[in-house]
Coordinates of C-alpha atoms in Angstrom, one line a residue:
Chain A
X261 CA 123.5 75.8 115.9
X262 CA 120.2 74.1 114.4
X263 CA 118.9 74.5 117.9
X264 CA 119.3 78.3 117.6
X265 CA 117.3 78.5 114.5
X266 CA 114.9 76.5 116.0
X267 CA 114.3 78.5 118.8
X268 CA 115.0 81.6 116.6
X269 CA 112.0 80.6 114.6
X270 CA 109.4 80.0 117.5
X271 CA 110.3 83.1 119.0
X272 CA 109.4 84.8 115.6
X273 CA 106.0 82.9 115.2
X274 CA 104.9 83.9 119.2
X275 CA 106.1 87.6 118.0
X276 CA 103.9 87.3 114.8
X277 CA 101.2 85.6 116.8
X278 CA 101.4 88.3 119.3
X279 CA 101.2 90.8 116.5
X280 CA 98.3 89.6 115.5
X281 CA 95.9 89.4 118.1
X282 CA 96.8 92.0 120.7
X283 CA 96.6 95.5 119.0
X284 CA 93.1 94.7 118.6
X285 CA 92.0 93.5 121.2
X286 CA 93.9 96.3 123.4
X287 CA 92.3 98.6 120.9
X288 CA 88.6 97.4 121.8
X289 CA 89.4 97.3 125.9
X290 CA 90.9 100.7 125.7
X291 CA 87.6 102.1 123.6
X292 CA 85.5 100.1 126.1
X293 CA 87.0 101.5 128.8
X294 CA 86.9 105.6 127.3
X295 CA 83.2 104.6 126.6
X296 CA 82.2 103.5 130.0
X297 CA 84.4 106.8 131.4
X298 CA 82.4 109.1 128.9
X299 CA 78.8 107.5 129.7
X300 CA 79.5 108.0 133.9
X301 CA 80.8 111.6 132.9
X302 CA 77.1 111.5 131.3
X303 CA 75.5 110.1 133.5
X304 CA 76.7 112.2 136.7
X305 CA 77.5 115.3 136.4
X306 CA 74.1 115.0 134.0
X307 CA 75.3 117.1 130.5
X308 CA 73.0 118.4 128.3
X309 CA 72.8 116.8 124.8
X310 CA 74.3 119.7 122.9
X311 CA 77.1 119.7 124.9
X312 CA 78.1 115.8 125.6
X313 CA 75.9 113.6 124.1
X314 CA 76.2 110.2 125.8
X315 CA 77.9 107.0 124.0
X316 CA 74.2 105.4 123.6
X317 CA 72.7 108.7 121.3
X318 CA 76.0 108.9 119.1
X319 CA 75.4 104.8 118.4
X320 CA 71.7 105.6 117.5
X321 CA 73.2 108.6 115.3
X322 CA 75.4 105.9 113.5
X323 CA 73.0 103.4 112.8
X324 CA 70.2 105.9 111.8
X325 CA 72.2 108.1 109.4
X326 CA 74.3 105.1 108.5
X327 CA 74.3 105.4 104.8
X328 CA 75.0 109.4 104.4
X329 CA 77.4 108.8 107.2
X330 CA 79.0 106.0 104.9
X331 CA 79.1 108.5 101.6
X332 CA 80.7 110.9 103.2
X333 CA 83.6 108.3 104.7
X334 CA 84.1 107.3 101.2
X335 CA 84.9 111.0 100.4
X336 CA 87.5 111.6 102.9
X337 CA 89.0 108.0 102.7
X338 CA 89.4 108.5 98.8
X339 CA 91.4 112.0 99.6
X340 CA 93.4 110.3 102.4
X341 CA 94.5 107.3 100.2
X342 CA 95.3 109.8 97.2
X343 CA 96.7 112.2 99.3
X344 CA 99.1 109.4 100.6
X345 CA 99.9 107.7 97.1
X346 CA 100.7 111.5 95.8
X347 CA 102.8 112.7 98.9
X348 CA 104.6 109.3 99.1
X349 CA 105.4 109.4 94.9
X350 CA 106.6 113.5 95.5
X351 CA 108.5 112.5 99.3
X352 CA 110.4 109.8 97.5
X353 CA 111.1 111.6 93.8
X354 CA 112.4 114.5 96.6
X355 CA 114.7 112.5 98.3
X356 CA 116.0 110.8 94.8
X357 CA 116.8 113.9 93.4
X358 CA 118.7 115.3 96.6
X359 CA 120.5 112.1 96.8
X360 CA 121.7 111.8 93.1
X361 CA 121.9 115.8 92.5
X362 CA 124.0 117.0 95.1
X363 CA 123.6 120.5 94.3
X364 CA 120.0 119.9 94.1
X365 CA 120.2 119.3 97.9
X366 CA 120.8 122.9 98.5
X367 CA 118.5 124.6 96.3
X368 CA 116.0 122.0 97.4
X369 CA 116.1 121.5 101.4
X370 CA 115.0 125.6 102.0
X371 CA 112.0 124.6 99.6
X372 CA 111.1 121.6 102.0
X373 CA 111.9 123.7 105.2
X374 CA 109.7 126.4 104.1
X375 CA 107.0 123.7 103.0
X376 CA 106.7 122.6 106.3
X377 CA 107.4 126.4 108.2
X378 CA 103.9 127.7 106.5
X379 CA 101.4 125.9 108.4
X380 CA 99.4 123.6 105.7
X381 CA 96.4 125.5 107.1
X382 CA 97.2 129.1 106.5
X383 CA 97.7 127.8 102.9
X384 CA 94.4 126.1 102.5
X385 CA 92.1 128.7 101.6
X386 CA 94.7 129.2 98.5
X387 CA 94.4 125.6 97.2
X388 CA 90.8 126.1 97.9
X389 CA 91.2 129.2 95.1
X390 CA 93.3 127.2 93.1
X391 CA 91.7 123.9 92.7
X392 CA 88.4 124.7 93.5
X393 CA 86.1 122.7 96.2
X394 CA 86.8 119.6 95.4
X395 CA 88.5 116.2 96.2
X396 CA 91.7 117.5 94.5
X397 CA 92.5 120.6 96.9
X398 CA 92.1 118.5 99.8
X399 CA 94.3 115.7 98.4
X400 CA 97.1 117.8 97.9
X401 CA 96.6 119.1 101.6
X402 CA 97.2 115.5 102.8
X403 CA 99.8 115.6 100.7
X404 CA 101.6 118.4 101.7
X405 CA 101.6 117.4 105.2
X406 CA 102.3 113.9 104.8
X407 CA 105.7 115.3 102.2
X408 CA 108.4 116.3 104.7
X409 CA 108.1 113.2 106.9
X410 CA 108.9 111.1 104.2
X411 CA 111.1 112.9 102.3
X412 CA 113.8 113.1 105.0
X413 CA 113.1 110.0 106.6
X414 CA 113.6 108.2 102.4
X415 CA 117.0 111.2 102.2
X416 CA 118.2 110.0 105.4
X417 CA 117.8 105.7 104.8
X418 CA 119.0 106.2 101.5
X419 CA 122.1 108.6 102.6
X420 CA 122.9 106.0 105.2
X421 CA 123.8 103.1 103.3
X422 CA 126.4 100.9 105.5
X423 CA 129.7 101.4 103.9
X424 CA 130.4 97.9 103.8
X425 CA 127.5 97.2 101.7
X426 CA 128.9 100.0 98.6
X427 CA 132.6 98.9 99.1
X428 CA 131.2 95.3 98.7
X429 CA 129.2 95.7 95.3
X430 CA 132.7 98.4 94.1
X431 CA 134.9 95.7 94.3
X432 CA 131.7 93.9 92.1
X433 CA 131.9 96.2 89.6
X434 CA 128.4 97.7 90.1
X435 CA 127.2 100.9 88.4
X436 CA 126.0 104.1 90.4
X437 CA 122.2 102.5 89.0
X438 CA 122.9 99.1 89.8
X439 CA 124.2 100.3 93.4
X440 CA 120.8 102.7 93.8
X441 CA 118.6 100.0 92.8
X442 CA 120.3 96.6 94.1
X443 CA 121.7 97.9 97.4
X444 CA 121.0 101.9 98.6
X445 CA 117.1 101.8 97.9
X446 CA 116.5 98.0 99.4
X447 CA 118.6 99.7 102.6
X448 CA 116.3 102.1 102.6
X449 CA 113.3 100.8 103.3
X450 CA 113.3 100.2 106.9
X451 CA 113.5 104.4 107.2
X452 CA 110.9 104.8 104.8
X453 CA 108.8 102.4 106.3
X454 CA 108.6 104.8 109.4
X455 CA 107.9 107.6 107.2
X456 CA 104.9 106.0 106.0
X457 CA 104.1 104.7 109.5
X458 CA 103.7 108.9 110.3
X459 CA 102.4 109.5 107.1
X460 CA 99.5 107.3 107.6
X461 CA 98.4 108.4 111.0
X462 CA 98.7 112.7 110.1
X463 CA 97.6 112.3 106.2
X464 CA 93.6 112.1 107.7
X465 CA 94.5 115.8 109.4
X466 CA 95.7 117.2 105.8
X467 CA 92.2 116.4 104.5
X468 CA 89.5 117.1 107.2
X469 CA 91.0 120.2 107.3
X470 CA 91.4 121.1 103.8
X471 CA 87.1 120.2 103.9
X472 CA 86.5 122.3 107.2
X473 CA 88.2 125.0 104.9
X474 CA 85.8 124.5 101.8
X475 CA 84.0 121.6 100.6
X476 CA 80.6 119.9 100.4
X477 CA 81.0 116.5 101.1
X478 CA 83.2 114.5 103.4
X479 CA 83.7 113.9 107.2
X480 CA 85.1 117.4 107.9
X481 CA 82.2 118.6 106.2
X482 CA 79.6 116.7 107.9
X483 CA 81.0 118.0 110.9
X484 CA 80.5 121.4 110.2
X485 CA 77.0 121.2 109.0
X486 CA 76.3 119.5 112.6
X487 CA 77.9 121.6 114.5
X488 CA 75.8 124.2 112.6
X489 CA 72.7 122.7 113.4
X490 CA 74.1 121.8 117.0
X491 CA 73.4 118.2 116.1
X492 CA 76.3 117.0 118.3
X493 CA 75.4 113.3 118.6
X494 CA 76.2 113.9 114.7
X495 CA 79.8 115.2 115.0
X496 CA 80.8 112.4 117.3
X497 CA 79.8 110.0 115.1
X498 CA 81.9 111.1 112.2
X499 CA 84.5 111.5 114.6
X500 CA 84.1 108.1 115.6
X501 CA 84.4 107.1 111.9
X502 CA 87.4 109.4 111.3
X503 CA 89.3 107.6 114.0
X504 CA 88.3 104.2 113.2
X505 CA 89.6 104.8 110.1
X506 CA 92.7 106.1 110.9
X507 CA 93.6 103.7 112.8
X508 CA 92.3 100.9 110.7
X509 CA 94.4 102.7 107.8
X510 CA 97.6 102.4 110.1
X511 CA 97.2 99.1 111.4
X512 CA 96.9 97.5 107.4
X513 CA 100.0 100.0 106.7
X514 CA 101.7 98.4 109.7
X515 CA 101.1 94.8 108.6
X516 CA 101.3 95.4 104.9
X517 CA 104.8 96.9 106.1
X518 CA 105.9 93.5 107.6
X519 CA 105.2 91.5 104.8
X520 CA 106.9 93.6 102.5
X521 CA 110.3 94.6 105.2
X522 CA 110.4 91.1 106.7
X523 CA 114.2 91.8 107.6
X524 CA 113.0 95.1 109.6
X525 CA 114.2 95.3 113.1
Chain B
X1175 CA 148.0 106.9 89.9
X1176 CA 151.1 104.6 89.9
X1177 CA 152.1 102.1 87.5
X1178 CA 148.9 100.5 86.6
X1179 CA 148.5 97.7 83.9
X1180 CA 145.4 97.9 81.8
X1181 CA 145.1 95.0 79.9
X1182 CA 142.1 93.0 80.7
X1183 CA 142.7 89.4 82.3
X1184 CA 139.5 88.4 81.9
X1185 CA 140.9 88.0 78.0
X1186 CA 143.4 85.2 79.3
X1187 CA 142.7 81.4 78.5
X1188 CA 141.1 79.9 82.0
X1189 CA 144.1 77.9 82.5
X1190 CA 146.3 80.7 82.6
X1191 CA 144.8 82.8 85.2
X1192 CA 147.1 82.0 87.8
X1193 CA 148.3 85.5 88.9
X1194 CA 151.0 86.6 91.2
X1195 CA 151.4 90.5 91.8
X1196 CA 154.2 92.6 93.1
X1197 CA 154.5 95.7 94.9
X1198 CA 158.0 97.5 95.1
X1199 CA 158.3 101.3 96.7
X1200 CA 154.8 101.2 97.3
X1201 CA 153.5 104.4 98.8
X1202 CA 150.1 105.4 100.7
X1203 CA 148.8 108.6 101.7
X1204 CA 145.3 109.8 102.4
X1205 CA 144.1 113.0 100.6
X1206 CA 142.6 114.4 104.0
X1207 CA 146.1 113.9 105.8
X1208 CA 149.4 114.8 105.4
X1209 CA 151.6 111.9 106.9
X1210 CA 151.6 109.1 104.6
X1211 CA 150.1 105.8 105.5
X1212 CA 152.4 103.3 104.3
X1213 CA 155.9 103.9 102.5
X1214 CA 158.5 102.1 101.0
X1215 CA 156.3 99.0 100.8
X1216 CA 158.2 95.8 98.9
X1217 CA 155.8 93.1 99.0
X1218 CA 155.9 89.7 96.9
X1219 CA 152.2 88.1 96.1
X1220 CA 153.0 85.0 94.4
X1221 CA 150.1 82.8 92.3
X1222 CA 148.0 80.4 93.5
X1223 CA 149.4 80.7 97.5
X1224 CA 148.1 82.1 101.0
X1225 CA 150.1 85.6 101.7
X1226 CA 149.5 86.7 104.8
X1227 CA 149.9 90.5 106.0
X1228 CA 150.2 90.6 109.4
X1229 CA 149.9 93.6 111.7
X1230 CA 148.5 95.0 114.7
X1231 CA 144.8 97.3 113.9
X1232 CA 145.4 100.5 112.5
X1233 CA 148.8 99.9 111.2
X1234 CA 147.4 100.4 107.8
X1235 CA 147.3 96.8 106.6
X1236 CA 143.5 97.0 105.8
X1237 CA 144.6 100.6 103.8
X1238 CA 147.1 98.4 101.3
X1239 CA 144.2 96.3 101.0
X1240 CA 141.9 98.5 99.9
X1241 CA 144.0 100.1 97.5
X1242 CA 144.1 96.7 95.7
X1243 CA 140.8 96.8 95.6
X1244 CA 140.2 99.8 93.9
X1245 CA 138.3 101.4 96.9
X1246 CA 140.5 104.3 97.7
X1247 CA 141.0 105.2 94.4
X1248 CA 139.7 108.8 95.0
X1249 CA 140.3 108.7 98.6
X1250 CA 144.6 108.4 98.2
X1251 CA 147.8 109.0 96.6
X1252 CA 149.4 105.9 95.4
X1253 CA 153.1 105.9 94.5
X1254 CA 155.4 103.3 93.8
X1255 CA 155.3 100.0 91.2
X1256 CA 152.6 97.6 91.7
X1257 CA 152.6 94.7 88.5
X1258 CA 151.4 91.9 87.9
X1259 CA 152.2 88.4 86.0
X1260 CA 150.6 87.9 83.7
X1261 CA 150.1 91.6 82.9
X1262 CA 146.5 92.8 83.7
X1263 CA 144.2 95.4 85.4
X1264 CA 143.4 94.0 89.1
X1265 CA 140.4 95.4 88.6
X1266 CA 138.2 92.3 87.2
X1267 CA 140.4 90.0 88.9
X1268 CA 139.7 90.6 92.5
X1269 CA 136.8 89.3 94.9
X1270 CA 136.5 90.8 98.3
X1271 CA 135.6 89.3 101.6
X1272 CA 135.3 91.9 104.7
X1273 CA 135.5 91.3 108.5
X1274 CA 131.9 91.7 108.3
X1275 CA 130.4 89.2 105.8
X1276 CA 127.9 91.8 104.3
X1277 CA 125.4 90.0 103.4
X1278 CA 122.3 92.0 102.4
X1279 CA 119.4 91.3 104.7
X1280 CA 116.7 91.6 102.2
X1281 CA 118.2 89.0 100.1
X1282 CA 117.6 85.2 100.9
X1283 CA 121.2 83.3 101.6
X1284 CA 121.1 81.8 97.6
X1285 CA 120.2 85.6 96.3
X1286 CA 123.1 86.7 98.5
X1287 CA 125.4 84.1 96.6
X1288 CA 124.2 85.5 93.9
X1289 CA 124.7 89.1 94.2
X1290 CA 127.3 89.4 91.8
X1291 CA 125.9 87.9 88.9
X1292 CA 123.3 91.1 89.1
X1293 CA 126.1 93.7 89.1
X1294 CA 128.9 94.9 86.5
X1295 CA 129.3 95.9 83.1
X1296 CA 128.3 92.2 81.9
X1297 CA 125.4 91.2 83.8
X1298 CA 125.0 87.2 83.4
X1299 CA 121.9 87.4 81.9
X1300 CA 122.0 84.6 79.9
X1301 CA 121.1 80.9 81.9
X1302 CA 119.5 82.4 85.5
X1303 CA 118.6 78.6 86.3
X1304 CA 122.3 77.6 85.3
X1305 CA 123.7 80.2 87.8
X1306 CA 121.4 79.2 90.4
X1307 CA 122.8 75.5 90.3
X1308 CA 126.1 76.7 90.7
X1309 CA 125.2 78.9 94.0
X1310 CA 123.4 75.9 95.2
X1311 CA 126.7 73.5 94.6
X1312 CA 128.6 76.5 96.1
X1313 CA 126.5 76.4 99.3
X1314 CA 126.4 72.5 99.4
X1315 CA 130.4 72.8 99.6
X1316 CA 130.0 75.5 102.8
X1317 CA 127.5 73.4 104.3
X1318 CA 124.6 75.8 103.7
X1319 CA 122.2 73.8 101.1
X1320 CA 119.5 73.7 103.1
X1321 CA 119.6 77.4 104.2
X1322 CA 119.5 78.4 100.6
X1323 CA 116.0 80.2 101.3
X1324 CA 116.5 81.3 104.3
X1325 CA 117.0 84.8 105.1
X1326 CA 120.7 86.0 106.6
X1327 CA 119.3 87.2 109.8
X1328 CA 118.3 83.8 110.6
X1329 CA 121.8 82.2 110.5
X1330 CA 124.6 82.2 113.1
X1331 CA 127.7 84.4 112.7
X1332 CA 130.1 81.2 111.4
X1333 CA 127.4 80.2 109.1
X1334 CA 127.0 83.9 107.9
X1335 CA 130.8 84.2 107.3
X1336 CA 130.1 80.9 105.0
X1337 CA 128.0 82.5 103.2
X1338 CA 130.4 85.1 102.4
X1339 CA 132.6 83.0 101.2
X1340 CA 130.3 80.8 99.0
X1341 CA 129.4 84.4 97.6
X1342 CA 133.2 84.8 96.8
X1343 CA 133.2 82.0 95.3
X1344 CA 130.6 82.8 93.2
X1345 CA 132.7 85.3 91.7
X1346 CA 135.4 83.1 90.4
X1347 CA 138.1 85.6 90.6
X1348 CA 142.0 84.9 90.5
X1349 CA 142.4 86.8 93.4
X1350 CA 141.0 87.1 96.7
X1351 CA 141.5 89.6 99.0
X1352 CA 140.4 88.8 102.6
X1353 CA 140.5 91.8 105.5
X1354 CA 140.1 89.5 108.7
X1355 CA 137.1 87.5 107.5
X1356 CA 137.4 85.1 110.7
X1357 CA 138.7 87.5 113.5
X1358 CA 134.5 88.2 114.5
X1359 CA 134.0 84.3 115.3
X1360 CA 134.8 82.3 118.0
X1361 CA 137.9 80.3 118.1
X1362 CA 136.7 76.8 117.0
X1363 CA 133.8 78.3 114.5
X1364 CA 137.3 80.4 113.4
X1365 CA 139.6 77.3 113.3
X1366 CA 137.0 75.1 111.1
X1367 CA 136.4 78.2 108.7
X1368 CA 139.6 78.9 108.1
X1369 CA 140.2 75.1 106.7
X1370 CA 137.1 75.3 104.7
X1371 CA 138.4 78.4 103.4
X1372 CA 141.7 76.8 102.6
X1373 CA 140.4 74.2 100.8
X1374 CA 137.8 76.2 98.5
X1375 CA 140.4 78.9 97.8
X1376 CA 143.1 76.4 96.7
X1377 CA 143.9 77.7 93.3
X1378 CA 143.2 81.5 93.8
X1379 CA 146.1 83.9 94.9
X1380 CA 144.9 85.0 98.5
X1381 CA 145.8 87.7 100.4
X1382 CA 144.7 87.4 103.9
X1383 CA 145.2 90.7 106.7
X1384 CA 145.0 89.7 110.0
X1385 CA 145.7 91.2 113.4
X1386 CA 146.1 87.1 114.7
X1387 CA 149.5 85.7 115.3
X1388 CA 148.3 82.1 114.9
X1389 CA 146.0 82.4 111.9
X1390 CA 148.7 84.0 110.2
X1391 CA 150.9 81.0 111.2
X1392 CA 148.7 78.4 109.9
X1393 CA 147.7 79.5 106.9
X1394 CA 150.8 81.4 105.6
X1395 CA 152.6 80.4 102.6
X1396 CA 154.0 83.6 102.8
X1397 CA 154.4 86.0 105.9
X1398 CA 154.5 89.5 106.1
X1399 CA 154.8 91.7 109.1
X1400 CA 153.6 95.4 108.9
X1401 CA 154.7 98.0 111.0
X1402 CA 156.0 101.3 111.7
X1403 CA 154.5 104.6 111.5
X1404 CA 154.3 104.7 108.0
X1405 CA 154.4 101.2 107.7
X1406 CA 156.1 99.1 105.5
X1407 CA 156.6 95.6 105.3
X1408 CA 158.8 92.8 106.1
X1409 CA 159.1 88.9 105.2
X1410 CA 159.3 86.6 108.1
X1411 CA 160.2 82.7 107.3
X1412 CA 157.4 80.3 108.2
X1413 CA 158.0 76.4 108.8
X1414 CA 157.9 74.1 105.9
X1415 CA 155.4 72.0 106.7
X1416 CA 151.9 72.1 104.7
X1417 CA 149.5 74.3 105.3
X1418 CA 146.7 74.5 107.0
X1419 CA 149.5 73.8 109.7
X1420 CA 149.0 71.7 113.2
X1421 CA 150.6 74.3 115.5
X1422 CA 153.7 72.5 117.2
X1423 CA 156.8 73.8 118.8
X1424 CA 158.3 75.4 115.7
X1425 CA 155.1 77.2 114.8
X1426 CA 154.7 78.5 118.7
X1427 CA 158.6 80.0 118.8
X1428 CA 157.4 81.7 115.6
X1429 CA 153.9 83.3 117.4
X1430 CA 156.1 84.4 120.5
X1431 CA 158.5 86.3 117.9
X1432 CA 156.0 87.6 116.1
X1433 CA 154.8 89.0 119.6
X1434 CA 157.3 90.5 120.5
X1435 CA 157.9 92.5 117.7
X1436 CA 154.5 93.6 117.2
X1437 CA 154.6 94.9 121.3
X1438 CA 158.0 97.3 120.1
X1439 CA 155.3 98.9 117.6
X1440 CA 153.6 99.8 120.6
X1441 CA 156.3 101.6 122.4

């Protein structure tokens, strides 16, 4: 039996191990690779600037511009990460209420059907009305599209509690609270988990678009202005950035997520 | 709902919580269907013993058991007398052990132990560290001290089932109430648990369901058989001899009788 463990542990430590290194460096080998494919495109069938700049004039574009390229990250990073903190607080209070509130459920699921049947973009020039040009209409754009995803995927891990577990903390003499908190919600989290996991990787789409829409700062925005001014080395580098930082964004939710769920199949 | 007692036990002095219960015209039905699931059901639990319900899946021994525990108290009709001695409400008196031992997988083995302290109406707030000794001796007695920290996942099914029943333990109740906690593990793992479990559980009243002619034999101080379409129940006499038992010739005759009238249910 000890042997099992044993083996049971080393198995987990080549996983972590494996977890560690390999997403990055398949992530670099994969970029080198579209690189290389992009600069022969380039190179041979010899595009103009304005239409495909080559890898080589985007870099130069990065370092040159470096610092306004850098403010403007900041921007959309800051209405990704709200966006995410305030569509992942309204997913979760969502799926509380329909779970507790059975009622609720049916008064509520048309609302979060219909959320998600009006394209987030057909609604943007609205918030744009509403909230002005700002970080704060682009926020709750991320928001919006980052609230469905979690709310059913939190509904459905908290609806789906094993049976066992509830009969098991009955015959304990738990309260409906203490059951929520000690046994449906930690049940959860595996579900939820992949909510975020979505969440994270479509939140960055909620707010470039909200700033393609209206604004005067952020990625989305830079982009614009360089398309503009048909300085396309420009636009591929802050789509470069965007990118990088989504993925950057979902590989720190992905490990943060392990730590936190270690029991997680 | 029945004849239900509703003084609190937990009121009696430690040494008297011995408790024996008694069923007589018990009746089952589900509210979703309209044959009844067990009827006419005369069943003896005596204090401080092994009774054994024996019967093949689906007969509805695992139902009986569940009404006892208060879990299909909005899910069934209960007629009939069920009492107890000394007069109480089962309700604070009863720990439960499943087939599955349910241990929570975010919880390390010691947290799972101590799952009960957490819940109910009178939370042990009071000494934490005292609590945690007593999980800790608890697990020392299954065999599990040094997997205190570990979590479940990480443990074997035999060692899981421990668990379980150091987590029973925990809950120091007068009455356990076990729905086939050994009939997942493997026949030695099953054979050792069941005398660790025999030993640990010495001064509750138990009331083991299990599909398994021989576990039934060993460890019965008192053996029913339940059967029939609605069920009911019916004593069978087991050897003398002291439990856990050795299975000899007296014990075998008893497993091939038991057979055979548990294949007529199928017929």
């Amino acid at each position: 039996m000890s042997d099992l463990i044993q083996l049971d542990a080393i198995s987990r430590k080549v996983n972590s191990q494996e977890r560690l290194s390999h997403p990055l460096i398949r992530i670099l080998i994969s970029a080198m690779v579209i690189i290389g494919l992009w600069q022969a495109i380039v190179v041979i069938f010899e595009m103009p600037a304005f239409i495909l700049p080559s890898p080589l004039d985007v870099f130069d574009r990065l370092v040159e511009r470096h610092s306004i390229l850098l403010k403007h990250s900041w921007v959309t990073a800051q209405e990704i990460i709200l966006g995410l903190a305030f569509g992942l607080t309204m997913g979760l209070l969502f799926a509380l209420q329909m779970l507790l509130f059975k009622p609720m459920k049916r008064w509520l699921l048309p609302l979060l059907i219909a959320s998600q049947a009006i394209p987030v973009f057909a609604i943007a020039p609205i918030l744009m009305l509403w909230l002005g040009y700002g970080i704060a209409s682009k926020i709750v754009m991320a928001a919006l599209i980052i609230f469905f995803p979690i709310t059913i995927c939190c509904y459905d891990g908290l609806r789906n509690t094993p049976v066992g577990y509830l009969d098991l903390v009955k015959t304990m003499g738990a309260s409906k609270w203490q059951m929520l908190r000690h046994i449906q919600f930690p049940a959860a989290l595996p579900a939820l988990a992949s909510g975020i996991r979505v969440a994270v990787v479509i939140a960055p789409i909620g707010a470039v678009a909200g700033e393609w829409v209206g604004s005067s700062e952020g990625l989305g925005y830079l982009m614009l202005q360089a398309n503009a001014r048909m300085m396309i080395d420009e636009m591929f580098a802050a789509l470069f950035i965007l990118s990088a930082l989504s993925i950057t964004l979902y590989f720190v939710a992905d490990r943060l997520l392990k730590k936190l769920i270690p029991w997680e199949i | 709902m029945g004849m239900r007692m509703s003084v609190d036990c937990r009121s009696l002095p430690v040494d008297n919580r011995a408790v024996s219960i008694d069923i007589s015209g018990g009746y089952l039905r589900y509210l979703d269907v309209a044959e009844a699931t067990i009827s006419d059901l005369h069943l003896t639990i005596p204090a401080q013993a092994w009774t054994c319900i024996l019967g093949r899946s689906g007969c509805g021994k695992s139902s009986l058991l569940r009404y006892l525990a208060h879990l299909l108290d909005d899910k069934a009709e209960w007629r009939g007398e069920l009492s107890t001695q000394p007069l109480c409400d089962l309700k604070g008196q009863i720990a439960y052990m499943a087939q599955q031992d349910l241990l929570m997988p975010w919880l390390s083995v010691l947290d799972n132990v101590l799952l009960s302290t957490r819940l109910g109406a009178n939370i042990q707030t009071g000494d934490r560290a005292a609590l945690k000794i007593k999980a800790q001796e608890l697990l020392q007695q299954v065999g599990l001290a040094d997997q205190a920290h570990c979590l479940p996942q990480q443990l074997s099914g035999g060692m899981r089932q421990r668990v379980a029943l150091a987590r029973t333990l925990m809950q120091d109740k007068s009455i356990v109430l076990m729905d086939e906690p050994f009939s997942a593990l493997d026949a030695v793992t099953r054979y050792r648990l069941q005398d660790l479990a025999y030993r640990l559980l010495k001064d509750k009243t138990v009331v083991l369901i299990t599909h398994d002619p021989q576990e039934a034999i060993r460890l019965a101080d008192r053996l029913y058989i339940m059967q029939g379409k609605p069920a009911f129940a019916e004593l069978l006499v087991v050897p003398t001899s002291e439990t856990p038992r050795r299975l000899d010739a007296e014990c075998v005759v008893l497993q091939q009788t038991i057979m055979t009238r548990l294949e007529q249910d199928y017929e």
